[in-house]
Amino acid sequence: MKKIYLLALVACSSVVASAQIKQSPAAVGKEALRNVPTVTPSNWNANRDVIWSNDISNCEDWLIQNANDDAGLTDYIGGINFVCGTAAPAGPAAIAAIASTSADNGFLMIDSDEFGGSAPGVWTENCWVQTVNGIDVAGQTNLSLSFQTFYRMWDNGSSDGNEYCLVEISTDGVTWPDPTTSEVADNTTPGTYRYELWPNMETQDPVNNPTIKVFNISNSLENSPEQIWIRFRWKGYWGYAWMIDDVSIFTTPNNDLTVGKVWVGDIVEDYEYRVIPASQAGQVKYGAEVANFGDQTIEATVSFDVNGTIYDVPFTFEASLEYGYEASSDTVWTDLIDLPTDFGVYDVTVTVPDDEDVNGNTGASYYEINEFIYGQNTDDNLIQRTFNSDSDVAFGSTYGMNNDGEIGAVNIMFGDASDAGILAQVFVYRVLTSIQDLEYVGSSTEFTVSQDMIDAGGNGEYTVIGLWESGAVDVTAGETYVAEVRKYESTDRLYVAANQDDDDFGTVCYGPFGTGDAVNWFIGWSFTPAVRLNMDPTSAVAENTIIDVDLGVSIYPNPATDNTYINVNLLNSNRVNVVVRDITGRLVANQNFGLLQAGNTRLTLDVNNYPAGIYSVSVEAGNSIVTEQIVVR
């Protein structure tokens, strides 16, 4: 796919938060952008030599303090402290409780939002929680600290660097880093060490719930201490909440490569599409973020497996033992590769070698090639985002064209918290010199968002909004277009489904989000909206229709020679049966796959013994049946 050039752009995430904090109360802005996906944590301690661990089940293991408790530190607010227990955040814009492995038996939390919501004012919060007893590290020379955590930055809506999540270490239990400083480089107290969890985070940047953090703390062992003490310190101003659980210290492996994010596209060139019409399939790079938590520089081969086709990339991963560093990580890319044009779901699995046999050395992603739909978001772990303004506001995405084509509609998944009866419209624009320089291409007429559309979104279904004011519109190879849904001025709220796991390359917004509430187009957000192009020209004249995605089916490879795979997407768990017939209608196979869970499942169909020819494959789930044709060679 082509690089999308969008000049002089402003990130929506920062300008929106800046505008929203001017509302009354400020918590309205925080409430609008607080949901994040929950992930299943990896077992990071599997097969590691753990020398100490604590699952926060005994709160007497932890000492809670506030900077205001110490004489001479009265510049900080009193009354806000960490708590130990199982209660979730409870402020006016409360985020979810940490979904850590042992959250049910307790975790540590600073609920800045609850305190700020009940006692608004101007202050600096500064408090911490630390181990009561020292941790025996006698004779150790190379250790790492691991814990599960969840945090959301508010930063007063300005991303001005006034929120800090810190890990601090003492080698005597008495002497700690200076509590009046926060930067890693500012710590000059001998025998103490400081690490920052998210030094480059900005307002509303998403993190997974939970996030696994691993710090190599070997620099704290240089003077051979007998014991160390761990402190988690928060400094900020009316943030959300920070939670910590399942803390452990283990011997750092020599080789500990771990795969994080996997991309299909190119983050350097600023594109990543998850659903692609075959007519627009161009070139991509497959990429992966790989971190080295070991203590040695590793020369390794990163293997990308795309439906059985292997792409190997040799790479060198530097060790990271420098002061204040969390890990050494790099993004590894394949060369440009032509996308397939056969319909189907393509799984991308990334593997790196790991001689310590530790979990986490694989990662995965996927994309779909289809007939008409062009989308940046996946439909996994969807949340919903609000048009949180009484003014005209729009969300959408940019789409680069590899070939000429036509756009007939825009597909939208509305959030089920939307207000029925709100007036909306979809538009398509061509990007000229920048995102602030757009040329109108086509639109629907104004329409009322019905309760049926809202209910459909709650069921994971898209509504097709035809471009029946302009009719189907031509698009040109090499050009970039914007598809957006707009809410007109109203106190009612419109929500769209969105994914915070997907990268927000090309996500666009329109509204009063500039300095002084200046109205303009902006790009970049902390989520990717479920607003997709529909490149079926016949959809331009249809009325608004809801796509029934109770059962979605795609088959690949097609044609097939030995095995073909049936990707089944279920809205709800159901029993699935697959019936295969030849061109004469004769039954060839009838296979019951039993009860499948909601979501995507890949089934294998063995066609080794099928004579060459055309077959119909019917997938039955409950009352739904989808039939596709396959060719066997």
GROMACS .gro file of C-alpha atoms in nm, residues 132-319:
model
  188
  132VAL     CA    1   0.798  -0.351   5.483
  133ASN     CA    2   1.070  -0.612   5.486
  134GLY     CA    3   1.389  -0.628   5.286
  135ILE     CA    4   1.425  -0.878   5.001
  136ASP     CA    5   1.725  -1.109   5.028
  137VAL     CA    6   1.956  -1.052   4.730
  138ALA     CA    7   2.283  -1.167   4.887
  139GLY     CA    8   2.521  -1.302   4.625
  140GLN     CA    9   2.298  -1.197   4.335
  141THR     CA   10   2.446  -1.000   4.045
  142ASN     CA   11   2.177  -0.999   3.776
  143LEU     CA   12   1.809  -0.962   3.868
  144SER     CA   13   1.490  -0.836   3.706
  145LEU     CA   14   1.173  -0.698   3.863
  146SER     CA   15   0.837  -0.797   3.714
  147PHE     CA   16   0.483  -0.688   3.802
  148GLN     CA   17   0.137  -0.657   3.650
  149THR     CA   18  -0.002  -0.306   3.634
  150PHE     CA   19  -0.280  -0.091   3.490
  151TYR     CA   20  -0.275   0.288   3.454
  152ARG     CA   21  -0.445   0.563   3.256
  153MET     CA   22  -0.294   0.911   3.225
  154TRP     CA   23  -0.510   1.219   3.254
  155ASP     CA   24  -0.226   1.466   3.310
  156ASN     CA   25  -0.481   1.745   3.354
  157GLY     CA   26  -0.567   1.696   2.988
  158SER     CA   27  -0.254   1.872   2.870
  159SER     CA   28   0.023   1.610   2.834
  160ASP     CA   29   0.261   1.845   3.014
  161GLY     CA   30   0.451   1.572   3.199
  162ASN     CA   31   0.312   1.616   3.550
  163GLU     CA   32   0.218   1.251   3.613
  164TYR     CA   33   0.478   0.996   3.720
  165CYS     CA   34   0.451   0.623   3.791
  166LEU     CA   35   0.785   0.536   3.950
  167VAL     CA   36   0.964   0.229   4.084
  168GLU     CA   37   1.229   0.313   4.342
  169ILE     CA   38   1.481   0.088   4.518
  170SER     CA   39   1.660   0.130   4.851
  171THR     CA   40   1.950  -0.088   4.965
  172ASP     CA   41   1.902  -0.016   5.337
  173GLY     CA   42   1.527   0.043   5.376
  174VAL     CA   43   1.587   0.395   5.510
  175THR     CA   44   1.753   0.592   5.232
  176TRP     CA   45   1.534   0.651   4.925
  177PRO     CA   46   1.546   0.871   4.615
  178ASP     CA   47   1.461   1.235   4.688
  179PRO     CA   48   1.075   1.251   4.702
  180THR     CA   49   1.080   1.611   4.575
  181THR     CA   50   1.218   1.496   4.236
  182SER     CA   51   1.060   1.269   3.980
  183GLU     CA   52   1.286   1.229   3.677
  184VAL     CA   53   1.512   0.925   3.659
  185ALA     CA   54   1.814   1.145   3.591
  186ASP     CA   55   1.738   1.360   3.898
  187ASN     CA   56   1.809   1.076   4.139
  188THR     CA   57   2.158   1.137   4.283
  189THR     CA   58   2.114   0.971   4.623
  190PRO     CA   59   2.381   0.699   4.667
  191GLY     CA   60   2.249   0.347   4.714
  192THR     CA   61   1.907   0.429   4.566
  193TYR     CA   62   1.765   0.366   4.220
  194ARG     CA   63   1.468   0.495   4.022
  195TYR     CA   64   1.282   0.373   3.712
  196GLU     CA   65   0.986   0.533   3.532
  197LEU     CA   66   0.712   0.315   3.388
  198TRP     CA   67   0.581   0.536   3.106
  199PRO     CA   68   0.825   0.823   3.043
  200ASN     CA   69   0.676   0.911   2.703
  201MET     CA   70   0.306   0.866   2.778
  202GLU     CA   71   0.061   1.144   2.692
  203THR     CA   72  -0.297   1.214   2.795
  204GLN     CA   73  -0.532   0.922   2.723
  205ASP     CA   74  -0.264   0.696   2.574
  206PRO     CA   75  -0.405   0.343   2.612
  207VAL     CA   76  -0.237   0.054   2.791
  208ASN     CA   77  -0.358  -0.303   2.814
  209ASN     CA   78  -0.528  -0.421   3.131
  210PRO     CA   79  -0.309  -0.558   3.272
  211THR     CA   80   0.031  -0.457   3.135
  212ILE     CA   81   0.337  -0.664   3.227
  213LYS     CA   82   0.636  -0.449   3.323
  214VAL     CA   83   0.986  -0.595   3.354
  215PHE     CA   84   1.287  -0.391   3.468
  216ASN     CA   85   1.644  -0.517   3.485
  217ILE     CA   86   1.753  -0.391   3.830
  218SER     CA   87   2.109  -0.522   3.823
  219ASN     CA   88   2.250  -0.171   3.875
  220SER     CA   89   2.110  -0.183   4.232
  221LEU     CA   90   2.336  -0.484   4.303
  222GLU     CA   91   2.668  -0.322   4.210
  223ASN     CA   92   2.776  -0.271   4.574
  224SER     CA   93   2.665  -0.623   4.675
  225PRO     CA   94   2.380  -0.533   4.915
  226GLU     CA   95   2.237  -0.805   5.138
  227GLN     CA   96   1.883  -0.679   5.089
  228ILE     CA   97   1.679  -0.438   4.878
  229TRP     CA   98   1.340  -0.268   4.936
  230ILE     CA   99   1.093  -0.185   4.655
  231ARG     CA  100   0.877   0.130   4.645
  232PHE     CA  101   0.601   0.226   4.398
  233ARG     CA  102   0.558   0.605   4.396
  234TRP     CA  103   0.290   0.820   4.233
  235LYS     CA  104   0.323   1.190   4.166
  236GLY     CA  105   0.056   1.376   3.974
  237TYR     CA  106  -0.250   1.598   3.964
  238TRP     CA  107  -0.597   1.444   3.956
  239GLY     CA  108  -0.507   1.146   3.739
  240TYR     CA  109  -0.715   0.835   3.692
  241ALA     CA  110  -0.579   0.540   3.891
  242TRP     CA  111  -0.263   0.329   3.905
  243MET     CA  112  -0.281  -0.034   4.017
  244ILE     CA  113  -0.006  -0.291   4.084
  245ASP     CA  114  -0.022  -0.667   4.149
  246ASP     CA  115   0.180  -0.990   4.132
  247VAL     CA  116   0.526  -0.851   4.198
  248SER     CA  117   0.831  -1.077   4.164
  249ILE     CA  118   1.209  -1.066   4.134
  250PHE     CA  119   1.385  -1.330   3.926
  251THR     CA  120   1.731  -1.411   3.794
  252THR     CA  121   1.773  -1.236   3.461
  253PRO     CA  122   1.812  -1.491   3.178
  254ASN     CA  123   2.092  -1.462   2.925
  255ASN     CA  124   1.855  -1.479   2.630
  256ASP     CA  125   1.504  -1.353   2.692
  257LEU     CA  126   1.349  -1.223   2.371
  258THR     CA  127   0.979  -1.141   2.390
  259VAL     CA  128   0.742  -1.050   2.105
  260GLY     CA  129   0.503  -0.761   2.170
  261LYS     CA  130   0.295  -0.585   1.906
  262VAL     CA  131   0.269  -0.740   1.557
  263TRP     CA  132   0.186  -0.519   1.257
  264VAL     CA  133   0.055  -0.578   0.907
  265GLY     CA  134   0.146  -0.260   0.720
  266ASP     CA  135   0.423  -0.023   0.813
  267ILE     CA  136   0.425   0.206   1.116
  268VAL     CA  137   0.712   0.405   0.964
  269GLU     CA  138   0.506   0.475   0.653
  270ASP     CA  139   0.193   0.528   0.866
  271TYR     CA  140  -0.055   0.268   0.746
  272GLU     CA  141  -0.209  -0.051   0.875
  273TYR     CA  142  -0.532  -0.188   0.729
  274ARG     CA  143  -0.703  -0.492   0.879
  275VAL     CA  144  -0.976  -0.553   0.618
  276ILE     CA  145  -0.878  -0.500   0.255
  277PRO     CA  146  -1.071  -0.540  -0.072
  278ALA     CA  147  -0.882  -0.761  -0.315
  279SER     CA  148  -0.899  -0.475  -0.567
  280GLN     CA  149  -0.691  -0.258  -0.328
  281ALA     CA  150  -0.441  -0.524  -0.216
  282GLY     CA  151  -0.096  -0.373  -0.262
  283GLN     CA  152   0.232  -0.420  -0.078
  284VAL     CA  153   0.289  -0.439   0.297
  285LYS     CA  154   0.562  -0.509   0.546
  286TYR     CA  155   0.505  -0.749   0.832
  287GLY     CA  156   0.651  -0.608   1.153
  288ALA     CA  157   0.699  -0.704   1.516
  289GLU     CA  158   0.819  -0.529   1.829
  290VAL     CA  159   1.074  -0.753   2.006
  291ALA     CA  160   1.213  -0.673   2.351
  292ASN     CA  161   1.530  -0.817   2.499
  293PHE     CA  162   1.493  -0.868   2.875
  294GLY     CA  163   1.812  -1.071   2.888
  295ASP     CA  164   2.161  -0.957   2.980
  296GLN     CA  165   2.334  -1.046   2.654
  297THR     CA  166   2.324  -0.905   2.303
  298ILE     CA  167   2.145  -1.165   2.090
  299GLU     CA  168   2.177  -1.231   1.720
  300ALA     CA  169   1.854  -1.403   1.622
  301THR     CA  170   1.623  -1.479   1.332
  302VAL     CA  171   1.271  -1.345   1.361
  303SER     CA  172   1.032  -1.572   1.175
  304PHE     CA  173   0.705  -1.445   1.023
  305ASP     CA  174   0.462  -1.723   0.931
  306VAL     CA  175   0.171  -1.605   0.712
  307ASN     CA  176  -0.064  -1.899   0.655
  308GLY     CA  177   0.233  -2.131   0.615
  309THR     CA  178   0.456  -1.899   0.410
  310ILE     CA  179   0.770  -1.816   0.609
  311TYR     CA  180   0.963  -1.488   0.599
  312ASP     CA  181   1.285  -1.489   0.805
  313VAL     CA  182   1.457  -1.167   0.916
  314PRO     CA  183   1.802  -1.188   1.087
  315PHE     CA  184   1.838  -0.922   1.358
  316THR     CA  185   2.064  -0.819   1.647
  317PHE     CA  186   1.903  -0.732   1.980
  318GLU     CA  187   2.117  -0.528   2.215
  319ALA     CA  188   2.124  -0.607   2.586
   0.00000   0.00000   0.00000
